[in-house]
Short mmCIF file of C-alpha atoms in Angstrom, two decimals:
data_model
loop_
_atom_site.label_atom_id
_atom_site.label_comp_id
_atom_site.label_asym_id
_atom_site.label_seq_id
_atom_site.Cartn_x
_atom_site.Cartn_y
_atom_site.Cartn_z
CA MET K 27 -45.30 4.36 81.16
CA SER K 28 -44.44 3.46 77.58
CA ASP K 29 -40.95 4.31 76.43
CA THR K 30 -39.55 3.42 73.02
CA SER K 31 -36.55 5.75 73.20
CA PRO K 32 -33.27 4.61 71.61
CA ALA K 33 -31.66 4.61 75.05
CA ARG K 34 -33.99 1.89 76.32
CA GLU K 35 -33.84 -0.13 73.11
CA THR K 36 -30.05 -0.33 73.24
CA GLY K 37 -29.69 -0.86 76.97
CA TRP K 38 -28.59 2.65 77.91
CA PRO K 39 -30.39 4.51 80.72
CA ARG K 40 -32.31 7.58 79.62
CA ALA K 41 -30.25 9.73 82.00
CA VAL K 42 -26.98 9.55 83.91
CA LEU K 43 -26.48 11.76 86.95
CA PHE K 44 -23.03 12.43 88.38
CA ASP K 45 -21.53 13.51 91.62
CA LEU K 46 -19.28 16.37 90.54
CA LEU K 47 -16.49 17.16 92.96
CA THR K 48 -15.25 13.61 93.56
CA ALA K 49 -16.62 11.50 90.69
CA LEU K 50 -15.65 13.79 87.79
CA LEU K 51 -13.29 16.43 89.20
CA ASP K 52 -10.18 15.92 91.29
CA SER K 53 -11.06 18.26 94.12
CA TRP K 54 -8.78 16.31 96.47
CA THR K 55 -5.63 17.81 94.92
CA VAL K 56 -6.91 21.38 95.24
CA TRP K 57 -8.04 20.86 98.85
CA ASN K 58 -4.63 19.38 99.72
CA ARG K 59 -2.80 22.27 98.09
CA ALA K 60 -4.93 24.83 99.94
CA ALA K 61 -4.27 22.99 103.21
CA GLY K 62 -0.52 22.77 102.64
CA SER K 63 -0.22 18.97 102.63
CA GLU K 64 -2.11 15.82 101.67
CA THR K 65 -2.46 14.70 105.28
CA THR K 66 -3.93 18.00 106.45
CA GLY K 67 -6.05 18.31 103.33
CA ARG K 68 -7.61 14.89 103.88
CA THR K 69 -8.29 15.68 107.54
CA TRP K 70 -9.94 18.96 106.57
CA ARG K 71 -11.96 17.29 103.81
CA ALA K 72 -13.11 14.50 106.15
CA GLU K 73 -14.34 17.06 108.67
CA TYR K 74 -16.12 19.01 105.94
CA LEU K 75 -17.80 15.81 104.66
CA ARG K 76 -18.89 14.89 108.19
CA ARG K 77 -20.55 18.28 108.57
CA THR K 78 -22.09 18.25 105.10
CA TYR K 79 -23.57 14.77 105.20
CA GLY K 80 -24.92 15.36 108.70
CA CYS K 81 -26.34 18.76 107.84
CA GLY K 82 -29.57 17.96 106.02
CA ALA K 83 -31.15 21.34 105.23
CA TYR K 84 -28.82 23.62 103.31
CA VAL K 85 -26.35 25.78 105.18
CA SER K 86 -23.89 27.88 103.20
CA TYR K 87 -21.32 25.59 101.58
CA GLU K 88 -18.62 28.20 102.05
CA GLN K 89 -19.52 28.43 105.74
CA LEU K 90 -19.16 24.68 106.24
CA VAL K 91 -15.77 24.73 104.51
CA ARG K 92 -14.60 27.53 106.81
CA GLU K 93 -15.93 25.81 109.93
CA ALA K 94 -14.24 22.55 109.01
CA ALA K 95 -10.93 24.34 108.40
CA ALA K 96 -11.09 26.05 111.79
CA HIS K 97 -12.00 22.78 113.51
CA VAL K 98 -8.85 21.03 112.25
CA GLY K 99 -6.64 24.02 113.07
CA LEU K 100 -6.22 25.56 109.63
CA PRO K 101 -5.99 29.35 109.27
CA PRO K 102 -8.66 31.40 107.41
CA SER K 103 -6.26 31.59 104.46
CA ALA K 104 -6.90 27.89 103.66
CA PRO K 105 -10.57 28.19 102.61
CA LEU K 106 -9.70 31.43 100.81
CA ALA K 107 -7.01 29.57 98.87
CA LEU K 108 -9.49 26.81 98.01
CA GLU K 109 -11.96 29.32 96.59
CA ALA K 110 -9.20 31.16 94.70
CA GLU K 111 -8.18 27.91 92.97
CA TRP K 112 -11.72 26.73 92.29
CA LEU K 113 -11.52 27.25 88.53
CA THR K 114 -8.36 25.11 88.38
CA LEU K 115 -10.17 21.93 89.51
CA PRO K 116 -8.83 19.23 87.14
CA ALA K 117 -10.98 16.50 85.62
CA TRP K 118 -10.11 12.93 86.47
CA ASP K 119 -8.56 10.93 83.65
CA GLY K 120 -11.35 9.60 81.48
CA ALA K 121 -14.05 11.95 82.75
CA ARG K 122 -14.46 14.02 79.58
CA GLU K 123 -14.16 10.94 77.41
CA LEU K 124 -16.93 9.19 79.35
CA LEU K 125 -19.24 12.19 79.07
CA GLN K 126 -18.63 12.51 75.34
CA ALA K 127 -19.33 8.79 74.85
CA LEU K 128 -22.63 9.09 76.76
CA ARG K 129 -23.80 12.30 75.15
CA PRO K 130 -25.44 10.66 72.06
CA HIS K 131 -27.34 8.15 74.21
CA CYS K 132 -28.34 9.71 77.52
CA LYS K 133 -29.38 12.91 79.19
CA LEU K 134 -26.57 14.08 81.47
CA GLY K 135 -26.81 15.84 84.81
CA VAL K 136 -24.97 16.79 87.97
CA VAL K 137 -26.15 16.54 91.57
CA THR K 138 -23.56 18.19 93.79
CA ASN K 139 -23.16 19.25 97.41
CA CYS K 140 -22.17 22.81 96.68
CA SER K 141 -23.38 26.38 96.47
CA LYS K 142 -25.16 27.43 93.29
CA THR K 143 -22.33 29.69 92.11
CA LEU K 144 -19.44 27.30 92.77
CA GLY K 145 -21.39 24.24 91.58
CA HIS K 146 -22.25 25.73 88.20
CA GLN K 147 -18.70 27.07 87.81
CA ALA K 148 -17.25 23.61 88.49
CA ALA K 149 -19.72 21.85 86.19
CA ALA K 150 -18.71 24.17 83.34
CA LEU K 151 -15.10 22.97 83.64
CA LEU K 152 -16.07 19.65 82.00
CA GLY K 153 -17.03 21.34 78.72
CA ILE K 154 -20.37 19.51 78.52
CA ASP K 155 -23.76 20.98 77.70
CA TRP K 156 -25.46 19.58 80.79
CA ASP K 157 -29.18 18.84 80.68
CA VAL K 158 -29.44 19.70 84.37
CA VAL K 159 -27.16 20.88 87.19
CA VAL K 160 -28.63 20.63 90.69
CA THR K 161 -26.73 22.03 93.66
CA SER K 162 -27.62 21.56 97.31
CA GLU K 163 -28.30 25.26 97.56
CA GLU K 164 -30.93 25.02 94.82
CA ALA K 165 -32.45 21.83 96.28
CA GLY K 166 -32.42 23.24 99.81
CA PHE K 167 -30.80 20.09 101.18
CA TYR K 168 -27.45 18.34 101.11
CA LYS K 169 -27.01 14.83 99.78
CA PRO K 170 -27.62 12.11 100.81
CA ASP K 171 -31.05 13.57 101.51
CA PRO K 172 -33.20 12.21 98.63
CA ARG K 173 -34.44 15.64 97.54
CA PRO K 174 -31.45 16.79 95.43
CA TYR K 175 -31.53 13.55 93.40
CA ARG K 176 -35.32 13.76 92.97
CA LEU K 177 -35.11 17.38 91.88
CA ALA K 178 -32.68 16.43 89.11
CA LEU K 179 -34.92 13.58 87.95
CA ASP K 180 -37.97 15.82 88.00
CA LYS K 181 -36.20 18.46 85.91
CA LEU K 182 -35.19 15.80 83.39
CA GLY K 183 -38.60 14.15 83.36
CA VAL K 184 -37.01 10.73 83.90
CA ASP K 185 -38.02 7.97 86.32
CA ALA K 186 -35.40 6.76 88.80
CA SER K 187 -35.69 3.26 87.31
CA ASP K 188 -34.50 4.61 83.96
CA ALA K 189 -31.58 6.65 85.33
CA ALA K 190 -28.15 5.86 86.71
CA PHE K 191 -25.88 7.64 89.16
CA VAL K 192 -22.09 7.79 89.18
CA ALA K 193 -20.94 8.54 92.70
CA GLY K 194 -17.62 9.77 93.99
CA SER K 195 -18.41 9.31 97.68
CA GLY K 196 -19.81 6.27 99.43
CA TYR K 197 -22.27 8.51 101.26
CA ASP K 198 -24.17 8.97 98.00
CA LEU K 199 -25.16 5.32 98.26
CA PHE K 200 -27.58 6.15 101.07
CA GLY K 201 -29.39 8.76 98.99
CA THR K 202 -29.43 6.95 95.66
CA SER K 203 -30.74 3.80 97.33
CA ALA K 204 -33.58 5.77 98.91
CA VAL K 205 -34.53 7.20 95.51
CA GLY K 206 -34.11 3.94 93.57
CA LEU K 207 -31.12 5.04 91.49
CA ARG K 208 -28.73 2.26 90.54
CA THR K 209 -25.21 3.48 91.29
CA PHE K 210 -21.65 3.03 90.09
CA TRP K 211 -19.05 4.19 92.63
CA HIS K 212 -15.94 5.80 91.13
CA ASN K 213 -13.86 5.25 94.26
CA ARG K 214 -10.73 6.99 93.02
CA VAL K 215 -8.88 7.35 96.31
CA GLY K 216 -9.85 4.00 97.85
CA LEU K 217 -12.30 5.11 100.51
CA SER K 218 -14.07 2.58 102.73
CA ARG K 219 -17.80 2.19 102.22
CA PRO K 220 -19.59 3.98 105.10
CA ASP K 221 -21.16 1.75 107.73
CA GLY K 222 -24.64 0.76 106.68
CA ALA K 223 -24.33 2.05 103.12
CA PRO K 224 -25.86 -0.24 100.48
CA ALA K 225 -23.45 -1.85 98.02
CA PRO K 226 -23.16 -0.13 94.62
CA ASP K 227 -23.89 -1.94 91.36
CA GLY K 228 -20.24 -1.47 90.47
CA GLU K 229 -17.10 0.04 91.99
CA ALA K 230 -13.73 0.87 90.49
CA PRO K 231 -10.80 3.27 91.01
CA THR K 232 -11.24 4.58 87.45
CA LEU K 233 -14.17 5.66 85.32
CA ALA K 234 -13.46 3.25 82.46
CA PRO K 235 -15.70 0.37 83.73
CA ALA K 236 -18.64 2.75 84.12
CA LEU K 237 -19.12 2.99 80.35
CA ASP K 238 -19.66 -0.75 79.91
CA TRP K 239 -22.01 -0.81 82.92
CA LEU K 240 -24.06 2.00 81.42
CA ARG K 241 -24.07 0.48 77.92
CA HIS K 242 -25.72 -2.65 79.34
CA PHE K 243 -27.74 -0.86 82.00
CA HIS K 244 -31.13 -2.34 81.14
CA ALA K 245 -29.74 -5.71 80.17
CA THR K 246 -28.35 -6.15 83.71
CA ALA K 247 -31.33 -4.70 85.60
#
């Protein structure tokens, strides 16, 4: 397929897709606050992630959050507190700056493991006019199933080879690899790469190196 777009000519990908709740937004702090401590919050979040990534076909996001809370011994007030604070999710340092720098060069999208309502609310917190926002509820499947990523690419009309993904969780590496999306892992909290997950193109505890990687995306392919 012929493509003479400015993005390809200058090395940028035509589109950049983002994980939302860990790559761009600091959901860890809000989960910890709802749980009452960082230790309990991380335990709750780990149980939620285990359920989500093992789920496949979509089950209510809110239900999985409640089930994970109950499993680790948290009261029903914890998931209620998380939902009540949803619109306070802070952006990671550099997130808005990265999006603004990419906006003239690339289409921008979100692929997030979330309900439609909460996913679109969280995406709006970044102040970006997204080209596409795909939630697991809309795709019918949770990441790392390939279908949410493919739905976003289809909506954008962009081939996987001409798109990039910025992950916040190592589990995304399974899904992006299956689709053919080159991936930068914004590993903010120093998580270990899941067993068997392919290596990302780049990994850093901040978003700053992602801009240079994206600027030279086609030059380094």
